[in-house]
Coordinates of C-alpha atoms (C1' of nucleotides) in Angstrom, one line a residue:
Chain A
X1 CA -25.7 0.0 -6.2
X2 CA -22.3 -0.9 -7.2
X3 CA -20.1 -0.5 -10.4
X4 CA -21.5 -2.2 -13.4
X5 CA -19.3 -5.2 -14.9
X6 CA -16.8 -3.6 -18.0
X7 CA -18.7 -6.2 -19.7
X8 CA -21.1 -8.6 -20.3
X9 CA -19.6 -11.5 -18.4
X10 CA -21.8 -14.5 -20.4
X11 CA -19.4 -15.4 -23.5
X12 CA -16.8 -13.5 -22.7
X13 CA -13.0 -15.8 -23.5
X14 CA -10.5 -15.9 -20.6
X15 CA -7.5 -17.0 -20.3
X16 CA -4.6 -17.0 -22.8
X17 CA -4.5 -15.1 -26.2
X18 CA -4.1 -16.1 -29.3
X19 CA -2.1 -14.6 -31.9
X20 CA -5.0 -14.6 -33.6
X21 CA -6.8 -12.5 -31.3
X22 CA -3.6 -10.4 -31.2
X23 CA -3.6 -9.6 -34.0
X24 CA -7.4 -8.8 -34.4
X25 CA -6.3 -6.6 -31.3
X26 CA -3.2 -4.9 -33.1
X27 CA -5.1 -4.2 -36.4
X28 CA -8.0 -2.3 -34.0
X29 CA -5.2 -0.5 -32.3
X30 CA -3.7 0.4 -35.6
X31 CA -6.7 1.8 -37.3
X32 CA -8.2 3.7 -34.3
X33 CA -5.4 4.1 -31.4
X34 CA -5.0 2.7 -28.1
X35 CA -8.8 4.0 -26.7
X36 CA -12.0 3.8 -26.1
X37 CA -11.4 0.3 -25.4
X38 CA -15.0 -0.8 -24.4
X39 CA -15.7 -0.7 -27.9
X40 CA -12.9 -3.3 -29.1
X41 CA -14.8 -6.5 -28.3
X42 CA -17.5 -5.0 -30.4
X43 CA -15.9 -3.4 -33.5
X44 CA -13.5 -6.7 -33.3
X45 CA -15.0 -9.6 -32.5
X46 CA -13.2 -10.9 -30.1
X47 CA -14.8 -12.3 -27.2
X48 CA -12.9 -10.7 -24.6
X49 CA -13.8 -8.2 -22.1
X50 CA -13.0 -4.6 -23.1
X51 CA -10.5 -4.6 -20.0
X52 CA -8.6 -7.5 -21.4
X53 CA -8.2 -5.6 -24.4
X54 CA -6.2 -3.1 -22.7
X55 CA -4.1 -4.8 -20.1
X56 CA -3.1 -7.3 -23.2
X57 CA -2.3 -4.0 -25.4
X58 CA -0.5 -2.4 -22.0
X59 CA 1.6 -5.4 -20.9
X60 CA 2.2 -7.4 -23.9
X61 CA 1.2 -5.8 -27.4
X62 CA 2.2 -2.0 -27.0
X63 CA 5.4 -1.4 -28.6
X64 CA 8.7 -0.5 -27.0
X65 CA 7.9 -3.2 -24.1
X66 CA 11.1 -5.7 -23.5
X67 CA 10.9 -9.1 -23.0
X68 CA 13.1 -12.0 -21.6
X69 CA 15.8 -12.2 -19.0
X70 CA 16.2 -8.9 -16.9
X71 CA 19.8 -7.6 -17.3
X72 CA 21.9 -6.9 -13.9
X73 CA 21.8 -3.7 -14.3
X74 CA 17.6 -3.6 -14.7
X75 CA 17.9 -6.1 -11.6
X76 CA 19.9 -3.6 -9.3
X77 CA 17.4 -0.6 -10.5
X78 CA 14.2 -2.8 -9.2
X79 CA 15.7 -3.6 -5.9
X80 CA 17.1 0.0 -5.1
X81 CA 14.0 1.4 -6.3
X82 CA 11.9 -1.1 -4.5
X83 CA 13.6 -0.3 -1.7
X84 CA 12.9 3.3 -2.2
X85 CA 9.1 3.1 -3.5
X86 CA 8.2 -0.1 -2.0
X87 CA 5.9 -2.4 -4.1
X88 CA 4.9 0.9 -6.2
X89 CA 5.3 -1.1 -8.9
X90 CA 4.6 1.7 -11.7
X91 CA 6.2 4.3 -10.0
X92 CA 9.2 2.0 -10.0
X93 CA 8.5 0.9 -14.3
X94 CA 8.2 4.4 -15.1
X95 CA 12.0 4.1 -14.5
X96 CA 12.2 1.5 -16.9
X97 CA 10.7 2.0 -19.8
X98 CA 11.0 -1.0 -21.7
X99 CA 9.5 -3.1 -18.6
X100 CA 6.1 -3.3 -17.6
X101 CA 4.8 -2.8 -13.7
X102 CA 3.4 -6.5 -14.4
X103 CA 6.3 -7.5 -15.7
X104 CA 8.9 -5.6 -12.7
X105 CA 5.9 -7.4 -9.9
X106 CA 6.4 -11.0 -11.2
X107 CA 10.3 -10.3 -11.4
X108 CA 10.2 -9.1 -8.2
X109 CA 8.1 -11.8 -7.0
X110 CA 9.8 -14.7 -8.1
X111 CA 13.3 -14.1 -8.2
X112 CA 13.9 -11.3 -6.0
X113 CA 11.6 -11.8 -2.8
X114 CA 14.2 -15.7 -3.0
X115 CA 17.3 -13.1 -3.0
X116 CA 15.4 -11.5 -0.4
X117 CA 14.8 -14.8 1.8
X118 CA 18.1 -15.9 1.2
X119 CA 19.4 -12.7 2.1
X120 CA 18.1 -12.7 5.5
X121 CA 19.2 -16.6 6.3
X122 CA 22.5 -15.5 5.3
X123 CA 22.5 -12.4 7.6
X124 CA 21.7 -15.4 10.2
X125 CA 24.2 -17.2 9.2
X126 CA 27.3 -14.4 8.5
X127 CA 27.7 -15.5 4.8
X128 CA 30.0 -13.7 2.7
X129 CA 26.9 -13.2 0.4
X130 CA 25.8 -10.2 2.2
X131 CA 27.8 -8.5 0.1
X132 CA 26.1 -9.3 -2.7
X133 CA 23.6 -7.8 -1.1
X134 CA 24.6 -4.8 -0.2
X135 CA 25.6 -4.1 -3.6
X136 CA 22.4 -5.0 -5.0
X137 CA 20.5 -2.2 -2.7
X138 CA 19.1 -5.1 0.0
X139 CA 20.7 -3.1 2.9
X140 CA 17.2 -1.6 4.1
X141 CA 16.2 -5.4 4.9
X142 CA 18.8 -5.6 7.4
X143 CA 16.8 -5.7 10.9
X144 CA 19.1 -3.3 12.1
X145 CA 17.5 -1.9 15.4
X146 CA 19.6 0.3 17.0
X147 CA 19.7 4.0 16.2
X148 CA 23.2 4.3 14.3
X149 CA 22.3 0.9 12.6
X150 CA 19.3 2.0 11.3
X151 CA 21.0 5.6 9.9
X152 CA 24.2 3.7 8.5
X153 CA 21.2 1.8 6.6
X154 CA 19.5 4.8 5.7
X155 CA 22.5 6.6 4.7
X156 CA 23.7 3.3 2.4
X157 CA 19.7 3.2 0.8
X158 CA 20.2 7.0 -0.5
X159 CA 23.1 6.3 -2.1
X160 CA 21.5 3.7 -4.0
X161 CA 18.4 5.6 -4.8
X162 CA 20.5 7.8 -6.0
X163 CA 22.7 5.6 -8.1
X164 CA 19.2 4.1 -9.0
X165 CA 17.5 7.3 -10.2
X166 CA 21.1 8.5 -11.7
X167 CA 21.1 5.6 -14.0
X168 CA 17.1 5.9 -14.6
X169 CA 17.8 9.1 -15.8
X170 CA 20.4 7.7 -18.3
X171 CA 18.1 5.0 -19.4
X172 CA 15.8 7.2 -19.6
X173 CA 17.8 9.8 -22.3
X174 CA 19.6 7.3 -24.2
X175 CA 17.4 3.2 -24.2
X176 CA 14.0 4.7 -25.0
X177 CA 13.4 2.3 -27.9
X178 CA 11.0 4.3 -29.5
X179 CA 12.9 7.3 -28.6
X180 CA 15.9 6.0 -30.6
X181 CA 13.3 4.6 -33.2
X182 CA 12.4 8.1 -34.3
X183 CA 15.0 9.8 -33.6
X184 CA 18.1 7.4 -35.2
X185 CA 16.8 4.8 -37.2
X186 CA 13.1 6.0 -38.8
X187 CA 13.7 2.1 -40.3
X188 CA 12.6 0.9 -36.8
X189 CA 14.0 -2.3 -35.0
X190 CA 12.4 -4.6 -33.8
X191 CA 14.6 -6.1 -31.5
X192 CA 12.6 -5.0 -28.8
X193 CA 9.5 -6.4 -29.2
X194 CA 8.5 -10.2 -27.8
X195 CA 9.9 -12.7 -30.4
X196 CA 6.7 -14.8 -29.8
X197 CA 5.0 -11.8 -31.1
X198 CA 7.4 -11.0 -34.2
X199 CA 4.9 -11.2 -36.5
X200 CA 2.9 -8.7 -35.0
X201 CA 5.4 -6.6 -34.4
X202 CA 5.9 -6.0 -38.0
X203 CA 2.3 -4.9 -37.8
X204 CA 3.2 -2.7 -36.0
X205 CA 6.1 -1.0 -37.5
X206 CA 4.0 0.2 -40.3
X207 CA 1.5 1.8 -38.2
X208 CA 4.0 3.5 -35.8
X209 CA 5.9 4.4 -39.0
X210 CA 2.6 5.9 -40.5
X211 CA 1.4 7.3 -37.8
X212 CA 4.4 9.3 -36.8
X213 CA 2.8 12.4 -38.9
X214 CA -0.9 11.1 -39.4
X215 CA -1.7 9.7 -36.1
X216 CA 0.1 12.2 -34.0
X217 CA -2.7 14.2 -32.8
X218 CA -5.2 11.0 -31.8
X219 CA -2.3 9.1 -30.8
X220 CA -1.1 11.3 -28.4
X221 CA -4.0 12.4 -27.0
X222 CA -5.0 8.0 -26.8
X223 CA -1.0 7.0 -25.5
X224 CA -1.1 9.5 -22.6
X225 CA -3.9 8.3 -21.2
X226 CA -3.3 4.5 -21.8
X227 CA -0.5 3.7 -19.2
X228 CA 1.9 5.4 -16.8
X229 CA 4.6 4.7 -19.2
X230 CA 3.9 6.3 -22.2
X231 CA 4.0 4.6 -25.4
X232 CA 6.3 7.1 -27.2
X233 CA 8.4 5.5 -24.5
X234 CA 8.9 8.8 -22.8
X235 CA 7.8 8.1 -19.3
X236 CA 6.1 11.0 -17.6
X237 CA 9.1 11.2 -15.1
X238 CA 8.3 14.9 -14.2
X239 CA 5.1 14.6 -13.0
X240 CA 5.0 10.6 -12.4
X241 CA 8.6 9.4 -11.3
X242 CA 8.3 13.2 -9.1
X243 CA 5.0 11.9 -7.3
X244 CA 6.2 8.5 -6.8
X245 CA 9.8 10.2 -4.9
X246 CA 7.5 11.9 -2.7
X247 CA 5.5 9.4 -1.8
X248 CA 8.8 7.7 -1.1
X249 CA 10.0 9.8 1.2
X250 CA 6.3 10.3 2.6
X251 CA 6.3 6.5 3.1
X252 CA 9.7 6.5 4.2
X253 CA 9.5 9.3 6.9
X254 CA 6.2 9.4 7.3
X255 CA 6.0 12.9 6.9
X256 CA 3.8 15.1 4.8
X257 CA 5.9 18.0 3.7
X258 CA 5.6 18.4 0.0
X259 CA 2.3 20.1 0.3
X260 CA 4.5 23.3 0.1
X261 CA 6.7 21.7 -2.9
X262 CA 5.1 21.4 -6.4
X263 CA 6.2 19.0 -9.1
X264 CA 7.8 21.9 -11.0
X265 CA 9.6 22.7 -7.8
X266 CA 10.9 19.4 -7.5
X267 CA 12.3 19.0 -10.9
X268 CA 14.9 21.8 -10.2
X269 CA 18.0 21.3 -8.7
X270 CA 18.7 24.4 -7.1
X271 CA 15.2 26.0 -6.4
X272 CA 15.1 29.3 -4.6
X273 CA 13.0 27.3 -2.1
X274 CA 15.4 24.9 -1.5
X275 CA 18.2 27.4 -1.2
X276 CA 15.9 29.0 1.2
X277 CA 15.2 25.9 2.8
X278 CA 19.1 25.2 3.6
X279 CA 19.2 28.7 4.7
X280 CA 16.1 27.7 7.3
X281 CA 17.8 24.5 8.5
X282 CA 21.2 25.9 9.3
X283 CA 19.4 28.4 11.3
X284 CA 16.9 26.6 13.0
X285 CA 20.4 24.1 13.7
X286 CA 21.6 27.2 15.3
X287 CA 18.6 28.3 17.6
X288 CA 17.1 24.5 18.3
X289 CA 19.3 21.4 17.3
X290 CA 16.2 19.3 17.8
X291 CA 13.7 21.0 15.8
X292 CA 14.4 21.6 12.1
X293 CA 11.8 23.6 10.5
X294 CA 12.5 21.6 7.2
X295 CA 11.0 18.2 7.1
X296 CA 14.0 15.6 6.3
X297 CA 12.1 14.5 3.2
X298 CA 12.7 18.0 1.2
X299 CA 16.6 17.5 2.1
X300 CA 16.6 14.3 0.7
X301 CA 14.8 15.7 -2.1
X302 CA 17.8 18.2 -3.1
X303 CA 20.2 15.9 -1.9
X304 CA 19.6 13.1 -4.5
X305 CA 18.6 14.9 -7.2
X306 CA 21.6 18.0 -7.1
X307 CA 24.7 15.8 -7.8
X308 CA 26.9 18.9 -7.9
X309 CA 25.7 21.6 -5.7
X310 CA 24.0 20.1 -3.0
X311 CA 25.8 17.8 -2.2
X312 CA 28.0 18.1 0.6
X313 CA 25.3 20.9 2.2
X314 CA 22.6 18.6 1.9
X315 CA 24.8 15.8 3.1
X316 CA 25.9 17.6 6.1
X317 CA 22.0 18.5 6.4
X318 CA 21.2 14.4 6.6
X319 CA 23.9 13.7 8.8
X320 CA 23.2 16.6 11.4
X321 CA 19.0 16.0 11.1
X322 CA 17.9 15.0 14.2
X323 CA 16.8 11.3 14.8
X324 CA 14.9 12.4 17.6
X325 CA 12.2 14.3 15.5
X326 CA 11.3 11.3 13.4
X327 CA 12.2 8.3 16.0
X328 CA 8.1 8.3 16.8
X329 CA 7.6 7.7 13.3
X330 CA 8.5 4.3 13.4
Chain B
dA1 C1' 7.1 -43.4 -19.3
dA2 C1' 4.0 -41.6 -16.0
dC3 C1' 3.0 -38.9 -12.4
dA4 C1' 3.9 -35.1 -9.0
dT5 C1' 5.8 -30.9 -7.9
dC6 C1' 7.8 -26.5 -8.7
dC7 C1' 8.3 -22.3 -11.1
dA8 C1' 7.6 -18.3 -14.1
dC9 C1' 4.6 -15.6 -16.3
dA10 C1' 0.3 -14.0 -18.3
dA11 C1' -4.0 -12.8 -17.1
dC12 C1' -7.6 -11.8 -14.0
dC13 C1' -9.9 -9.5 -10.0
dG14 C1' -11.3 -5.8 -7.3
dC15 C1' -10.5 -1.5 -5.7
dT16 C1' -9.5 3.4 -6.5
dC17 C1' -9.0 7.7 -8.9
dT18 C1' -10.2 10.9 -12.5
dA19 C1' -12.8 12.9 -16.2
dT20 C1' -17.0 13.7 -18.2
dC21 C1' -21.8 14.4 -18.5
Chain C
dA1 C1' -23.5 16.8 -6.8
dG2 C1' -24.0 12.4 -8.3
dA3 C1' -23.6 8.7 -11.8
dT4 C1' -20.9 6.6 -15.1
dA5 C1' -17.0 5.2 -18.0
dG6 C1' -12.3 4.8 -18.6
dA7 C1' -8.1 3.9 -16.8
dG8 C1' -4.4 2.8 -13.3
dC9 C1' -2.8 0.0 -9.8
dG10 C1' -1.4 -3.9 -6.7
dG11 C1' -2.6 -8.5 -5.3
dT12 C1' -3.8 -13.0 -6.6
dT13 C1' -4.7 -16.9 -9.5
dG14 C1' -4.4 -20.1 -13.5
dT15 C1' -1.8 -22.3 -16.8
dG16 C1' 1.8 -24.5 -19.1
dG17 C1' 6.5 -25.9 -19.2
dA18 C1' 10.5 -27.7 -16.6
dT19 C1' 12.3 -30.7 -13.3
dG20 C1' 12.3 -34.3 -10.0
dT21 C1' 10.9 -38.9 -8.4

DNA sequence: AACATCCACAACCGCTCTATC
DNA sequence: AGATAGAGCGGTTGTGGATGT
């Protein structure tokens, strides 16, 4: 049977937009809310497919999205989160908010997949620029294959993941544009919006300025279900950036062990359950040195999000984990 | 100046998942 | 329970500008 197209496929436009169409597409946006987007090429006139609509509203239009050159900073993030999510390219954007997934995929396909090459030439070749490397999080490419190699690396990739997450988390509470647009400046910027799309922009200023109040009921109900990133600029880190860490860790170790740990669970730092859990490793440690009950993943949980508490437990957790009961995993 | 090649990025494609009826 | 629409996601392609010959 098969899915039927999103559209009628005979005069539909591809390829670039115009601003003209953009702003046919921001006006429509403004009077009804991201949504119900197979009725935009209708109620609009444009001639694009209803699917085009939204990935042009998602990755280009939307406000609060950054453009241009990614800053060192935003560049280190990708890589350590990359290294932590693999190509999960929203679970890694949902730690940027001002950056797209399509945006974080080319980056990371044009400029960082070259550091990459050039990273592993220069391992050949015992340049000094592996430690650029290792500062910018590319330890996990090292093809490390013996045993205290390959935990060195591991060890070196959580602390970056947890640098990585640490300074997420500060983006996160203090470079929300739309965050700071409400909350400081109710004059709005619009610094970070495309300059090719200025004009628009201002388009939009008035209708996020109007539908603060008006809006806020259609809006949010529309903006949480348009992209992973929200368009308030909040990104859904609880229940999102929470998933994608366990699917990390699932895709890291290969072990399924959050089935027991709930999102909520996750978000605290000290959990009974994970209190309980340290409890449970330390005396399995005791009884069998090879067979913690606890799968390494929920440490590593703890571990990188409890800077204070956890640390040096969980740490000594990590380094006394047994190899042994994940070595068949890879 | 003309052409070829490279590169970055926007856009598209196809698949999957979820919500709704 | 199955069909459908809406949306999310990752991979790939197309296009236009930059650069090299």
């Amino acid at each position: 049977m098969g899915r039927l197209p999103c559209c009628d496929k005979v005069g539909v436009k591809k390829g670039p937009w115009t601003p003209e169409e953009d702003i046919m597409l921001v006006s429509y946006v403004q009077e009804h809310g991201p949504g119900n987007w197979r009725a935009v090429p209708t109620k609009t006139g444009l001639r694009r497919c209803s699917k085009s609509c939204r990935l042009r509203w998602t990755n280009y239009l939307r406000p609060g999205i950054k453009r241009g050159n990614f800053t060192d900073q935003e560049e280190k993030t990708i890589i350590q989160l990359q290294a932590l999510f693999g190509n999960k390219w929203a679970a890694i954007a949902s730690y940027l908010p001002e950056r797209t997934d399509n945006d974080i995929k080319n980056y990371w396909n044009t400029h960082l997949k070259k550091k990459l090459k050039k990273f592993q030439l220069d391992q050949c070749s015992g340049s000094d620029d592996h430690l650029f490397y290792v500062e910018n999080g590319l330890t996990h490419l090292s093809s490390s294959n013996s045993r205290g190699q390959w935990e060195r690396t591991l060890q070196t990739d959580i602390n970056m993941a947890k640098k990585a997450l640490h300074n997420a988390l500060s983006l996160e509470n203090s470079t929300s544009p739309l965050i700071n647009i409400k909350q400081e400046n109710p004059q709005v910027s619009s610094s970070t919006y495309a300059s090719s799309t200025e004009n628009i922009s201002r388009l939009l200023q008035g209708w996020m300025r109007s539908s603060t109040s008006e809006n806020s009921k259609t809006s949010s109900n529309n903006i949480a279900t348009t992209d992973s990133s929200s368009c308030d600029g909040t990104p859904n880190a609880e229940s999102k950036g929470g998933m994608g860490l366990m699917e990390a860790f699932e895709s890291l170790f290969g072990l399924e062990s959050f089935e027991s740990s709930s999102s909520d669970e996750f978000s605290q730092t000290t959990s009974p359950q994970a209190e309980a859990t340290k409890v449970e490793i330390k005396k399995e440690e005791n009884e069998n040195v090879e067979a913690p009950a606890v799968p390494l993943s929920i440490i590593l949980e703890n571990w990188l999000l409890d800077e204070n508490t956890l640390n040096i437990q969980a740490k000594d957790d990590l380094t006394t984990f047994s190899f042994d009961e994940i070595a068949p995993l890879f």
